[in-house]
Every structure is written in C-alpha cells, then in structure tokens.
mmCIF file of C-alpha atoms and ligand atoms in Angstrom:
data_model
loop_
_atom_site.group_PDB
_atom_site.id
_atom_site.type_symbol
_atom_site.label_atom_id
_atom_site.label_comp_id
_atom_site.label_asym_id
_atom_site.label_seq_id
_atom_site.Cartn_x
_atom_site.Cartn_y
_atom_site.Cartn_z
ATOM 1 C CA MET A 1 -0.021 -0.013 0.007
ATOM 2 C CA HIS A 2 1.187 3.537 -0.714
ATOM 3 C CA ILE A 3 -0.037 7.041 -0.883
ATOM 4 C CA GLY A 4 -1.614 7.841 -4.221
ATOM 5 C CA LYS A 5 -3.288 10.783 -5.819
ATOM 6 C CA THR A 6 -3.989 13.902 -3.755
ATOM 7 C CA LEU A 7 -7.746 14.184 -3.338
ATOM 8 C CA ILE A 8 -7.829 17.390 -1.278
ATOM 9 C CA SER A 9 -4.865 19.689 -0.996
ATOM 10 C CA GLU A 10 -3.665 21.373 2.167
ATOM 11 C CA ARG A 11 -4.714 24.693 0.768
ATOM 12 C CA ARG A 12 -8.315 23.606 0.072
ATOM 13 C CA ILE A 13 -8.593 22.033 3.509
ATOM 14 C CA ARG A 14 -7.392 25.271 5.132
ATOM 15 C CA ARG A 15 -9.823 27.381 3.188
ATOM 16 C CA ARG A 16 -12.801 25.058 3.868
ATOM 17 C CA VAL A 17 -11.995 24.740 7.616
ATOM 18 C CA ARG A 18 -12.008 28.522 7.838
ATOM 19 C CA GLU A 19 -15.415 28.712 6.191
ATOM 20 C CA LEU A 20 -16.844 26.010 8.446
ATOM 21 C CA GLY A 21 -15.474 27.830 11.526
ATOM 22 C CA ALA A 22 -17.167 31.058 10.449
ATOM 23 C CA GLN A 23 -20.478 29.287 9.761
ATOM 24 C CA ILE A 24 -20.393 27.543 13.146
ATOM 25 C CA THR A 25 -19.522 30.838 14.848
ATOM 26 C CA SER A 26 -22.546 32.586 13.410
ATOM 27 C CA SER A 27 -24.906 29.651 14.101
ATOM 28 C CA TYR A 28 -24.049 29.334 17.797
ATOM 29 C CA LEU A 29 -23.701 32.995 18.812
ATOM 30 C CA ASN A 30 -24.521 33.445 22.532
ATOM 31 C CA GLN A 31 -25.070 29.697 23.010
ATOM 32 C CA ASP A 32 -23.222 27.177 25.167
ATOM 33 C CA LEU A 33 -21.354 24.972 22.664
ATOM 34 C CA THR A 34 -19.429 21.794 23.311
ATOM 35 C CA LEU A 35 -17.312 20.276 20.540
ATOM 36 C CA ILE A 36 -16.900 16.478 20.815
ATOM 37 C CA GLY A 37 -14.045 15.090 18.811
ATOM 38 C CA VAL A 38 -13.710 11.404 18.028
ATOM 39 C CA LEU A 39 -10.168 10.133 18.466
ATOM 40 C CA ASN A 40 -7.860 9.456 16.743
ATOM 41 C CA GLY A 41 -9.073 10.535 13.283
ATOM 42 C CA SER A 42 -10.502 13.946 14.173
ATOM 43 C CA VAL A 43 -7.332 15.220 15.790
ATOM 44 C CA CYS A 44 -6.070 17.473 12.931
ATOM 45 C CA PHE A 45 -9.534 18.640 11.928
ATOM 46 C CA MET A 46 -10.520 19.494 15.509
ATOM 47 C CA ALA A 47 -7.230 21.309 16.180
ATOM 48 C CA ASP A 48 -7.723 23.546 13.179
ATOM 49 C CA LEU A 49 -11.505 23.951 13.338
ATOM 50 C CA MET A 50 -11.662 24.971 16.998
ATOM 51 C CA ARG A 51 -9.255 27.814 16.355
ATOM 52 C CA GLU A 52 -11.495 29.079 13.534
ATOM 53 C CA ILE A 53 -14.497 29.274 15.880
ATOM 54 C CA SER A 54 -14.669 32.662 17.638
ATOM 55 C CA LEU A 55 -16.781 31.524 20.604
ATOM 56 C CA PRO A 56 -15.923 30.274 24.124
ATOM 57 C CA VAL A 57 -16.361 26.562 23.231
ATOM 58 C CA GLU A 58 -15.757 23.545 25.424
ATOM 59 C CA VAL A 59 -13.730 20.786 23.737
ATOM 60 C CA ILE A 60 -13.970 17.113 24.669
ATOM 61 C CA PHE A 61 -12.398 14.081 22.988
ATOM 62 C CA ILE A 62 -13.890 10.622 23.070
ATOM 63 C CA ARG A 63 -12.665 7.263 21.906
ATOM 64 C CA LEU A 64 -14.779 4.468 20.502
ATOM 65 C CA SER A 65 -14.053 0.840 19.849
ATOM 66 C CA SER A 66 -15.583 -1.312 17.189
ATOM 67 C CA TYR A 67 -15.698 -5.015 17.484
ATOM 68 C CA GLU A 68 -13.912 -6.750 14.668
ATOM 69 C CA GLY A 69 -15.514 -9.377 12.534
ATOM 70 C CA THR A 70 -18.842 -7.677 12.158
ATOM 71 C CA TRP A 71 -19.958 -5.434 9.351
ATOM 72 C CA PRO A 72 -20.826 -2.547 9.419
ATOM 73 C CA GLY A 73 -19.064 -2.928 12.734
ATOM 74 C CA GLU A 74 -20.649 -2.968 16.102
ATOM 75 C CA ILE A 75 -19.550 0.039 18.126
ATOM 76 C CA SER A 76 -19.010 0.466 21.821
ATOM 77 C CA ALA A 77 -17.766 3.307 23.974
ATOM 78 C CA GLY A 78 -14.056 3.235 24.706
ATOM 79 C CA THR A 79 -14.566 6.334 26.864
ATOM 80 C CA ASP A 80 -17.033 6.811 29.688
ATOM 81 C CA PHE A 81 -19.778 9.069 28.488
ATOM 82 C CA ASN A 82 -19.918 10.732 31.866
ATOM 83 C CA PHE A 83 -19.342 14.356 30.912
ATOM 84 C CA ASP A 84 -21.952 16.995 31.520
ATOM 85 C CA VAL A 85 -23.650 18.173 28.308
ATOM 86 C CA ALA A 86 -27.126 18.551 29.760
ATOM 87 C CA GLY A 87 -28.628 21.808 28.476
ATOM 88 C CA ARG A 88 -25.705 22.445 26.096
ATOM 89 C CA HIS A 89 -25.533 22.494 22.360
ATOM 90 C CA VAL A 90 -23.220 19.788 21.135
ATOM 91 C CA LEU A 91 -21.386 19.496 17.832
ATOM 92 C CA ILE A 92 -19.767 16.168 16.990
ATOM 93 C CA VAL A 93 -16.535 16.726 15.045
ATOM 94 C CA GLU A 94 -15.678 13.749 12.847
ATOM 95 C CA ASP A 95 -12.990 13.062 10.288
ATOM 96 C CA ILE A 96 -15.248 11.037 7.959
ATOM 97 C CA VAL A 97 -18.769 9.702 7.837
ATOM 98 C CA ASP A 98 -19.073 6.464 5.971
ATOM 99 C CA THR A 99 -21.836 4.015 6.991
ATOM 100 C CA GLY A 100 -22.968 6.518 9.612
ATOM 101 C CA SER A 101 -22.884 4.030 12.494
ATOM 102 C CA THR A 102 -20.275 5.938 14.443
ATOM 103 C CA VAL A 103 -22.117 9.247 14.449
ATOM 104 C CA LYS A 104 -25.432 7.561 15.032
ATOM 105 C CA PHE A 105 -24.035 5.847 18.135
ATOM 106 C CA ILE A 106 -22.627 9.063 19.564
ATOM 107 C CA GLU A 107 -25.709 11.094 18.705
ATOM 108 C CA THR A 108 -27.877 8.698 20.641
ATOM 109 C CA LYS A 109 -25.568 8.717 23.681
ATOM 110 C CA LEU A 110 -25.427 12.513 23.763
ATOM 111 C CA SER A 111 -29.177 12.913 23.404
ATOM 112 C CA ASP A 112 -29.591 10.509 26.313
ATOM 113 C CA LEU A 113 -27.275 12.739 28.374
ATOM 114 C CA GLY A 114 -29.702 15.620 27.886
ATOM 115 C CA ALA A 115 -27.930 17.774 25.275
ATOM 116 C CA THR A 116 -30.188 20.484 23.957
ATOM 117 C CA THR A 117 -29.140 19.868 20.359
ATOM 118 C CA VAL A 118 -26.765 17.392 18.809
ATOM 119 C CA GLU A 119 -25.380 18.213 15.352
ATOM 120 C CA ILE A 120 -22.623 16.744 13.213
ATOM 121 C CA CYS A 121 -19.670 18.397 11.515
ATOM 122 C CA THR A 122 -17.505 16.113 9.345
ATOM 123 C CA LEU A 123 -14.494 16.975 7.230
ATOM 124 C CA LEU A 124 -15.356 14.234 4.746
ATOM 125 C CA ASP A 125 -18.604 12.668 3.739
ATOM 126 C CA LYS A 126 -18.660 9.348 1.852
ATOM 127 C CA PRO A 127 -22.403 9.030 1.122
ATOM 128 C CA SER A 128 -22.210 5.981 -1.147
ATOM 129 C CA LEU A 129 -21.977 3.448 1.730
ATOM 130 C CA ARG A 130 -24.401 5.087 4.122
ATOM 131 C CA VAL A 131 -26.470 2.628 6.186
ATOM 132 C CA HIS A 132 -27.741 4.885 8.933
ATOM 133 C CA GLN A 133 -29.480 8.005 7.649
ATOM 134 C CA THR A 134 -28.167 10.919 9.655
ATOM 135 C CA ARG A 135 -28.485 14.610 9.005
ATOM 136 C CA ILE A 136 -25.040 16.133 8.728
ATOM 137 C CA ARG A 137 -25.196 19.844 9.316
ATOM 138 C CA TYR A 138 -21.624 20.790 8.270
ATOM 139 C CA ILE A 139 -19.729 18.904 5.604
ATOM 140 C CA GLY A 140 -16.195 19.859 4.465
ATOM 141 C CA PHE A 141 -16.091 17.777 1.292
ATOM 142 C CA GLN A 142 -18.129 14.993 -0.275
ATOM 143 C CA ILE A 143 -15.796 12.312 -1.567
ATOM 144 C CA PRO A 144 -16.238 9.164 -3.738
ATOM 145 C CA ASP A 145 -16.011 5.663 -2.368
ATOM 146 C CA GLU A 146 -12.217 5.521 -2.034
ATOM 147 C CA PHE A 147 -10.113 4.703 0.988
ATOM 148 C CA VAL A 148 -8.416 7.942 1.982
ATOM 149 C CA VAL A 149 -5.571 8.845 4.348
ATOM 150 C CA GLY A 150 -4.020 11.957 5.715
ATOM 151 C CA TYR A 151 -5.009 14.941 7.847
ATOM 152 C CA GLY A 152 -5.803 12.607 10.759
ATOM 153 C CA LEU A 153 -6.981 9.632 8.742
ATOM 154 C CA ASP A 154 -4.766 6.512 8.942
ATOM 155 C CA TYR A 155 -4.029 3.216 7.267
ATOM 156 C CA ASP A 156 -2.729 0.783 9.894
ATOM 157 C CA GLY A 157 -1.742 3.637 12.150
ATOM 158 C CA LEU A 158 0.217 5.498 9.497
ATOM 159 C CA TYR A 159 -0.237 8.648 7.389
ATOM 160 C CA ARG A 160 -2.248 10.685 9.947
ATOM 161 C CA ASN A 161 0.440 13.408 9.768
ATOM 162 C CA LEU A 162 0.013 14.156 6.083
ATOM 163 C CA ARG A 163 -1.093 17.726 5.469
ATOM 164 C CA HIS A 164 -3.408 16.725 2.620
ATOM 165 C CA VAL A 165 -5.984 13.965 1.990
ATOM 166 C CA ALA A 166 -4.799 11.313 -0.439
ATOM 167 C CA ILE A 167 -6.130 8.102 -1.914
ATOM 168 C CA LEU A 168 -4.469 4.959 -0.668
ATOM 169 C CA GLU A 169 -3.304 2.731 -3.505
ATOM 170 C CA GLU A 170 -2.235 -0.895 -3.769
HETATM 171 P P1 5GP G 201 -18.755 4.877 9.841
HETATM 172 O O1 5GP G 201 -19.078 4.497 11.281
HETATM 173 O O2 5GP G 201 -19.445 6.132 9.390
HETATM 174 O O3 5GP G 201 -18.926 3.740 8.908
HETATM 175 O O4 5GP G 201 -17.205 5.093 9.738
HETATM 176 C C1 5GP G 201 -16.549 6.048 10.374
HETATM 177 C C2 5GP G 201 -15.106 5.631 10.628
HETATM 178 O O5 5GP G 201 -14.610 4.711 9.673
HETATM 179 C C3 5GP G 201 -14.219 6.836 10.538
HETATM 180 O O6 5GP G 201 -14.157 7.564 11.728
HETATM 181 C C4 5GP G 201 -12.904 6.214 10.089
HETATM 182 O O7 5GP G 201 -12.173 5.774 11.238
HETATM 183 C C5 5GP G 201 -13.267 4.984 9.295
HETATM 184 N N1 5GP G 201 -13.232 5.217 7.857
HETATM 185 C C6 5GP G 201 -14.227 5.233 6.951
HETATM 186 N N2 5GP G 201 -13.788 5.479 5.707
HETATM 187 C C7 5GP G 201 -12.434 5.702 5.820
HETATM 188 C C8 5GP G 201 -11.433 6.061 4.864
HETATM 189 O O8 5GP G 201 -11.640 6.240 3.649
HETATM 190 N N3 5GP G 201 -10.152 6.184 5.326
HETATM 191 C C9 5GP G 201 -9.877 5.959 6.650
HETATM 192 N N4 5GP G 201 -8.600 6.147 7.012
HETATM 193 N N5 5GP G 201 -10.814 5.661 7.577
HETATM 194 C C10 5GP G 201 -12.085 5.530 7.159
#
C-alpha cells in the first residue's frame, strides 16, 4: 500500500475549515457549545477547526471501539460518556462519515445525556456506503467511495500526519 493521488490539497482544507469555523460561529452565537471530537481521526480537523471558531467553546475528545468481525461494525464506547452536556448544544466533530454508524451511536448517547441539540460536523462525507441515515449539518467535502488517508486519517496507524488527504493505492 502507498499514498496515491491527492484528493484534497492542504490549501483547500485550510480554506474550507476557515469557512466552516465562520459558519459555526454565526450559528451558535450566545449559546453554550461543546465540541466533541472522536479520536484518533479527528485530531487534525478538531485542532484547526476549534481555532476558527470565535466563541468560548468547550472541547472534549472521546474514543470508540468497534468489534472486529462484524460489518458494518458494532460500536461500543471506549470512553465513559460521563461528561456534563445537559442543556448544552453539542457538535460532533468527525474526520469522515461512511456508513454513519459511528455518528449515530454518539448522537444517541449525547441525546440521552440531555444535550439541547446534537449536530454533526464532518470533514469528509462518503455518502455511497451510508447505512444509517443521519443529518449532517456541516460537511467539508463529499468524496467518492475511495479509502483515503492523511490529515488525521490513517491506514494501519500511518499517514495521519500528512497535510493533505490522499487516496491509498495498492
Ligand atoms: P462509519 O461509522 O461512518 O462507517 O465510519 C466512520 C469511521 O470509519 C471513521 O471515523 C474512520 O475511522 C473509518 N473510515 C471510513 N472510511 C475511511 C477512509 O476512507 N479512510 C480511513 N482512514 N478511515 C475511514
């Protein structure tokens, strides 16, 4: 496996993240907002996005585990969902939404914890394999059904530190 064609350049990512930050800032003016990042993939996106949001936001990271051998993958919490989001607006920050099971799982958990609203912001949206229909409020880029790496996304633990998003090739 090796890094193939650049799908989204560093420059396009930077420009889009700035736009998303401005949009989020104007949507949540004067509201209590918590950003929830899903480790490890969202680390680059969250780091850049939160600095483009001009509001006093709370930032929390969570970790999920998915059991192997099942498809589309049964998900469980690798983190205790014991943080206080009751009465707050919550924005889930994801690297990529594929089948939608990850965001669906987190959305349900956060609603159960009493969040006022739960919305989703993803850098990448791969709609072709969607199983769980979820409304994604903020999308950086829609991409085709390719396995991508870079800007937080890995293959076997590698390539998260690329500044751009690339297609992984055989
Ligand atoms: P979902 O639960 O929506 O099916 O998948 C979300 C997770 O699958 C992402 O957070 C990511 O870890 C992984 N994933 C889905 N597509 C890709 C991809 O193209 N590249 C990488 N590196 N991970 C992916």
